[in-house]
Each structure stands twice: as structure tokens, then as C-alpha cells.
Coordinates of N, CA and C and ligand atoms in Angstrom, one line a residue:
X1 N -112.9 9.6 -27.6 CA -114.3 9.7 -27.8 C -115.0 8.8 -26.8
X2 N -116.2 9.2 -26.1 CA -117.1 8.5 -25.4 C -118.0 8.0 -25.7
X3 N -118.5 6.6 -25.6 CA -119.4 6.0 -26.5 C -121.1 6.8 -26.2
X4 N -121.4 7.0 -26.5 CA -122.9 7.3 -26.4 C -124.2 6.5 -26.2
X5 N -124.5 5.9 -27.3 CA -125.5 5.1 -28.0 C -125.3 4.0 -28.9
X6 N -126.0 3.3 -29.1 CA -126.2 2.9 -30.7 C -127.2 3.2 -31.5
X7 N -127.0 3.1 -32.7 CA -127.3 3.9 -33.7 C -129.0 4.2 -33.7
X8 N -129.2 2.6 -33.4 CA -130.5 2.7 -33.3 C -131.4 3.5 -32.4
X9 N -130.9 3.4 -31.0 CA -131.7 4.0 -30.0 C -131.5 5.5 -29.9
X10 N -131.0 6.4 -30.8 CA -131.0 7.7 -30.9 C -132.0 7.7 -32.3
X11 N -133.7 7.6 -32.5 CA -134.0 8.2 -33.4 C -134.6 9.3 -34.1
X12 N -134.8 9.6 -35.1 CA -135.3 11.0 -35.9 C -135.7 12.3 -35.0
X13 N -135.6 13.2 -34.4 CA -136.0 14.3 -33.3 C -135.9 13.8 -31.6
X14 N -135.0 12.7 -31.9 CA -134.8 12.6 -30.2 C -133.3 12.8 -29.6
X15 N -133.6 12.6 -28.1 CA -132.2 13.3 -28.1 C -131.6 12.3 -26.7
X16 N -130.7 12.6 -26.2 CA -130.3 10.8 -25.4 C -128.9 12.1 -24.3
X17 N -129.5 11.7 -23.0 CA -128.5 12.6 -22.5 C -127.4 11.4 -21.5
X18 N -125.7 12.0 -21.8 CA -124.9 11.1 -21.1 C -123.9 11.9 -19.9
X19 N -123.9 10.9 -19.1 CA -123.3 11.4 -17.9 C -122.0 11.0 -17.5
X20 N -120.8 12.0 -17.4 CA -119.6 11.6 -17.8 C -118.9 11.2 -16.7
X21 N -118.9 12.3 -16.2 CA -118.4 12.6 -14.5 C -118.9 13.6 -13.5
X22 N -118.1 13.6 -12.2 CA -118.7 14.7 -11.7 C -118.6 16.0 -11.9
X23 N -117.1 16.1 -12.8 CA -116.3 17.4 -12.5 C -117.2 17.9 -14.5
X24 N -117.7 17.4 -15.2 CA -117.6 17.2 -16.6 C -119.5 17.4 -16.8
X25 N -120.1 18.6 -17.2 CA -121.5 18.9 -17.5 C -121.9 17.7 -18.4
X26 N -123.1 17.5 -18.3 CA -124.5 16.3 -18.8 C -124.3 17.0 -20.7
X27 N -124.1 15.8 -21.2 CA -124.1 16.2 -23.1 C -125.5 15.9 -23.2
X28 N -125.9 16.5 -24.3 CA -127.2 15.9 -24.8 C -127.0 15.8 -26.4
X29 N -127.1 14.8 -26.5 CA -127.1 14.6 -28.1 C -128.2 14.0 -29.0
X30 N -128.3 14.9 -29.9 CA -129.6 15.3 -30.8 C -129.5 14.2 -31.9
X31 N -130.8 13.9 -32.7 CA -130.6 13.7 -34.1 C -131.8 14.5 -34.5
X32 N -131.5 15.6 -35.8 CA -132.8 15.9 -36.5 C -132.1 16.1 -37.7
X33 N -133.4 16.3 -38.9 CA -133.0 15.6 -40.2 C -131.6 15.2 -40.8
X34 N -131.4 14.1 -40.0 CA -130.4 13.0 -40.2 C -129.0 13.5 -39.9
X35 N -128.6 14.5 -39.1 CA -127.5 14.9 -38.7 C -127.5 14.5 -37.2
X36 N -126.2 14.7 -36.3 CA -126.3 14.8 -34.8 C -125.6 15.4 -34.6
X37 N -125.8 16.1 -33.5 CA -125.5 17.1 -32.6 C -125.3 17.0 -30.8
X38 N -124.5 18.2 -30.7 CA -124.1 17.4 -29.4 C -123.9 18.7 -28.7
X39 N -124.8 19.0 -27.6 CA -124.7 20.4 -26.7 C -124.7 20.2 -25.3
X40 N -124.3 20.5 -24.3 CA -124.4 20.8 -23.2 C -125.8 20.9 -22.6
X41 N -126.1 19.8 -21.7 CA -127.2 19.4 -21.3 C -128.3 20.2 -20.5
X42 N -127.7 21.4 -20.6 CA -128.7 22.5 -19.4 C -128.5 24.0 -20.4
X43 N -129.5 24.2 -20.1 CA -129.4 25.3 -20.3 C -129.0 26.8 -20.1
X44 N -129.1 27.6 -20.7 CA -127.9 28.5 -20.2 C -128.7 29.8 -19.1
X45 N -130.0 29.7 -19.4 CA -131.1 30.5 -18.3 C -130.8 30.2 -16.8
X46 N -131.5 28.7 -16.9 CA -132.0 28.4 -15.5 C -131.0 26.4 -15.4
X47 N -132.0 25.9 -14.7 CA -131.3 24.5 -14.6 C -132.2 23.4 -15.2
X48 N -132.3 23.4 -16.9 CA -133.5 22.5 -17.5 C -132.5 21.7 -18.5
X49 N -133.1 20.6 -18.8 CA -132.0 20.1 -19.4 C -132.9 20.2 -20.8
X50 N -131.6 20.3 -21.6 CA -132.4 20.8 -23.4 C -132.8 19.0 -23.9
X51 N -131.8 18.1 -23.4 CA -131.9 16.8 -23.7 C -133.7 16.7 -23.2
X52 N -135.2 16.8 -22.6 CA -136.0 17.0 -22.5 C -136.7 17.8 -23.4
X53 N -136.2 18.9 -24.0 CA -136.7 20.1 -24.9 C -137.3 19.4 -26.1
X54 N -137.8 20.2 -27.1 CA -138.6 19.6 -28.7 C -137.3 19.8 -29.6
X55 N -137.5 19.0 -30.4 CA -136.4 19.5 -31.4 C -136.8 19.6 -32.9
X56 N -136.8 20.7 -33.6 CA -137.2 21.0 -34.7 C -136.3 21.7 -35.6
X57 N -136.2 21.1 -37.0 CA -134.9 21.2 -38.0 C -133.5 21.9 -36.8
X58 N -132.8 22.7 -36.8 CA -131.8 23.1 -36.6 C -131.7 23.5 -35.0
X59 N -132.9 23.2 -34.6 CA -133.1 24.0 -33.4 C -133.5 22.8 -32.5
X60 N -133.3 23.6 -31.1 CA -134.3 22.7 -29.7 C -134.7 23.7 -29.2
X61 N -135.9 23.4 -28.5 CA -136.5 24.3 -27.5 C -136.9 23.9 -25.9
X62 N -135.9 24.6 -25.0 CA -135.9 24.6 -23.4 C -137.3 23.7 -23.4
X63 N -137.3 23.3 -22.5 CA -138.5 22.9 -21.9 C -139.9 23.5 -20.9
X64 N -138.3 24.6 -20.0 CA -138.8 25.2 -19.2 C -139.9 26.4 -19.7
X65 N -138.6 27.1 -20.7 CA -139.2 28.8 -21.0 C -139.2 29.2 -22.3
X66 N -139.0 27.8 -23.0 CA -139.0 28.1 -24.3 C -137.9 28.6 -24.8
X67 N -136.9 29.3 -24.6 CA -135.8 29.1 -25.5 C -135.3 28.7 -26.8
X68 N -135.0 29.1 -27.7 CA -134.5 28.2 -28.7 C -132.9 28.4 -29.0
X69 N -132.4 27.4 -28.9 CA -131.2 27.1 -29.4 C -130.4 26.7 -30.2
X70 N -129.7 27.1 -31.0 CA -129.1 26.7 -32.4 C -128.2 25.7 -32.3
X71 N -128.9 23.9 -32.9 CA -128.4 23.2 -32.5 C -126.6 23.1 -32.8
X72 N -126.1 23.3 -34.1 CA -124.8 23.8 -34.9 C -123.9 24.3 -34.0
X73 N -124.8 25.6 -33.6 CA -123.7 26.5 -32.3 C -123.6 26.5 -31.3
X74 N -124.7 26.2 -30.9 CA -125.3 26.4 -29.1 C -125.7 28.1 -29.0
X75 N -126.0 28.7 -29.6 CA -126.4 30.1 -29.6 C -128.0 30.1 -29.4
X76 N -128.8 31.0 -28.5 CA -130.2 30.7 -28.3 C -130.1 32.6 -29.1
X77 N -131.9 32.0 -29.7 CA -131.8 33.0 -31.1 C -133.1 33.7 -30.3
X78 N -133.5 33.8 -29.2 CA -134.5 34.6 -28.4 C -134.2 34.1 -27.1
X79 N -135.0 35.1 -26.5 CA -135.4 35.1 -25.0 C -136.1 34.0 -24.3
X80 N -136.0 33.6 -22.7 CA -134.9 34.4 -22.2 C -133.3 34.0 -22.1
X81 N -132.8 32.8 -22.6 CA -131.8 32.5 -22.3 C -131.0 33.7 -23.5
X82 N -129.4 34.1 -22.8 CA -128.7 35.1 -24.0 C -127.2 34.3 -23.8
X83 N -127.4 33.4 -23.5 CA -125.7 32.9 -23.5 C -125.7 31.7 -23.9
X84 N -124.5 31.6 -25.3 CA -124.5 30.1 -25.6 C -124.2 29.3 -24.9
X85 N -124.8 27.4 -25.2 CA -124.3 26.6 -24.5 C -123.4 25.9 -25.1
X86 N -122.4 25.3 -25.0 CA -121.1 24.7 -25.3 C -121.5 23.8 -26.4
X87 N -120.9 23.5 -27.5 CA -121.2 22.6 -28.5 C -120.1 21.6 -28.2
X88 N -120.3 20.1 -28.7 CA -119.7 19.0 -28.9 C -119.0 18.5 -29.9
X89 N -118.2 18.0 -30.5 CA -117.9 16.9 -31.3 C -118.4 15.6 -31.2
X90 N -119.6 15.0 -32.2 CA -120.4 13.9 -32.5 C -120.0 13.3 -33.7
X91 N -119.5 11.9 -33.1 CA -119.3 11.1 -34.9 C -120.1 9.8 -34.9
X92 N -120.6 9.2 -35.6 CA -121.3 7.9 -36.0 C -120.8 6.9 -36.9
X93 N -120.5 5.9 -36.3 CA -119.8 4.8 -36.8 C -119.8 3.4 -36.4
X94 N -119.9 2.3 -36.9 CA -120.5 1.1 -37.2 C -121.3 1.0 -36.2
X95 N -122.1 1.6 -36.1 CA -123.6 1.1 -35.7 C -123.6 1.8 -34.3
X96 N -122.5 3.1 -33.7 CA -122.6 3.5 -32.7 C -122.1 5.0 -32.7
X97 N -122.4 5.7 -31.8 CA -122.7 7.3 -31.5 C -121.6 7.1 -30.5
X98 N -120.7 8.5 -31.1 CA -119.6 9.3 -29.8 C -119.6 10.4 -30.0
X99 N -119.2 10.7 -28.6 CA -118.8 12.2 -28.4 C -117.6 12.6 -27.7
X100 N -117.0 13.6 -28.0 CA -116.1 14.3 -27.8 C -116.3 15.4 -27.0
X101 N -115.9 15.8 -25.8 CA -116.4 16.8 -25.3 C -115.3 17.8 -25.6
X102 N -115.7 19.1 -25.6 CA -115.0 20.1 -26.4 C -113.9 20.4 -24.6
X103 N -113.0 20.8 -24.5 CA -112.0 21.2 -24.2 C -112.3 22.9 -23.4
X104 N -111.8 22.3 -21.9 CA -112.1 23.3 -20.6 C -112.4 25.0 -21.5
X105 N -111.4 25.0 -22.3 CA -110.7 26.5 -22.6 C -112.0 26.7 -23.5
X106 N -113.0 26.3 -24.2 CA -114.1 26.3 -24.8 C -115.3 26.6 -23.7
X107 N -115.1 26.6 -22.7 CA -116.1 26.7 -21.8 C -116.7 28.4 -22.0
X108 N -117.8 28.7 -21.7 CA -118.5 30.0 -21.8 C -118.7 30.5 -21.2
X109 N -117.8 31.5 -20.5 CA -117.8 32.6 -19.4 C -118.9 33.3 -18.7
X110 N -119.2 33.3 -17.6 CA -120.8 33.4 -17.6 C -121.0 34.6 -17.8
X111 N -119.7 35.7 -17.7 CA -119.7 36.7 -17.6 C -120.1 37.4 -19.0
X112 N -119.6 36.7 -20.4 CA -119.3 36.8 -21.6 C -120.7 37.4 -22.4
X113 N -122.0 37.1 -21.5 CA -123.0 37.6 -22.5 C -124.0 38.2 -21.3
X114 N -123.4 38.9 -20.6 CA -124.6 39.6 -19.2 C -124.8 40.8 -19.6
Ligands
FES201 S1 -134.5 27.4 -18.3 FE1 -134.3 27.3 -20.4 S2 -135.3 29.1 -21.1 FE2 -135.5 29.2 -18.9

């Protein structure tokens, strides 16, 4: 697990983006009504990072083009992005935020939703 945050500086509809490596995409990890989440930091359109976007109950929205994304899945539920973004494993414990980045073979083929 990679440390994130603490507890505190991730609050209610914000989102905190972390930078792992070079070879390893930007996480962005969410909190809204009192869960977190953890998605791949760009978008699946263009090059916007969602960690910038609004976030409202289950969802974020691009910054760029509006988009919305299902925080849970990474699935955008309109136009124009049509390709999920990679979801994370996020746990919270004594007073700090980790993440798990999900495993190469989870990656999302660009090809998979054209
Ligand atoms: S860059 Fe996100 S919807 Fe266009």
C-alpha cells in the first residue's frame, strides 16, 4: 500500500492526486459522502486530470468536457469520454489514506471501448 494522505487533509468532496513513478499513471483519490475512492488520474477522453473535476455523490466530473464518471467503477455514464478509467484499492487507517494500485493486467485496452 502507498501512503497517500492523512486523514485530515482529504476532506468531504475533495480529491488529492499522488504521484508514484514514471512508468505508474497519477491516482486521484476522492472522498464523497464519507467513502474513498481511488481512480486513475486522467481521463479517458483527452489529458485532464479528474483529481481537478467536481465531485458529487457517486460521481466526478472532467473538468475539461464534462464527463461523468462513476466513482465505484471508473465507467463514464455520458459523453464524450466512452472508456473506463482504472479503479483503485483505497483503505483508511489510524489517521491515514492508502492506496493500492490495481495490477498491469487490469489496465484498459484502449482498444476495448472504440
Ligand atoms: S478531457 Fe475529460 S471529457 Fe474531455
Amino acid at each position: 500500500m502507498i501512503p497517500v494522505c492523512r486523514t485530515e487533509d482529504l476532506p468531504e468532496g475533495g480529491a488529492v492526486r499522488i504521484e508514484i513513478d514514471a512508468t505508474t499513471p497519477a491516482i486521484a483519490v476522492f472522498r464523497s459522502e464519507g467513502a474513498l475512492y481511488a481512480l486513475d488520474d486522467r481521463c479517458s477522453h483527452q489529458d485532464a486530470s479528474l483529481s481537478e473535476g467536481w465531485v458529487e455523490g457517486c460521481q466526478v466530473e472532467c473538468p475539461l468536457h464534462a464527463a461523468l464518471f462513476d466513482l465505484r467503477t471508473g465507467v463514464p455514464s455520458c459523453l464524450p469520454a466512452r472508456r473506463p478509467v482504472r479503479t483503485h484499492e483505497v483503505t483508511e487507517a489510524d489517521g491515514m489514506i492508502h492506496v493500492r494500485p490495481a495490477a498491469r493486467e487490469n489496465t484498459v485496452r484502449e482498444d476495448a471501448y472504440a
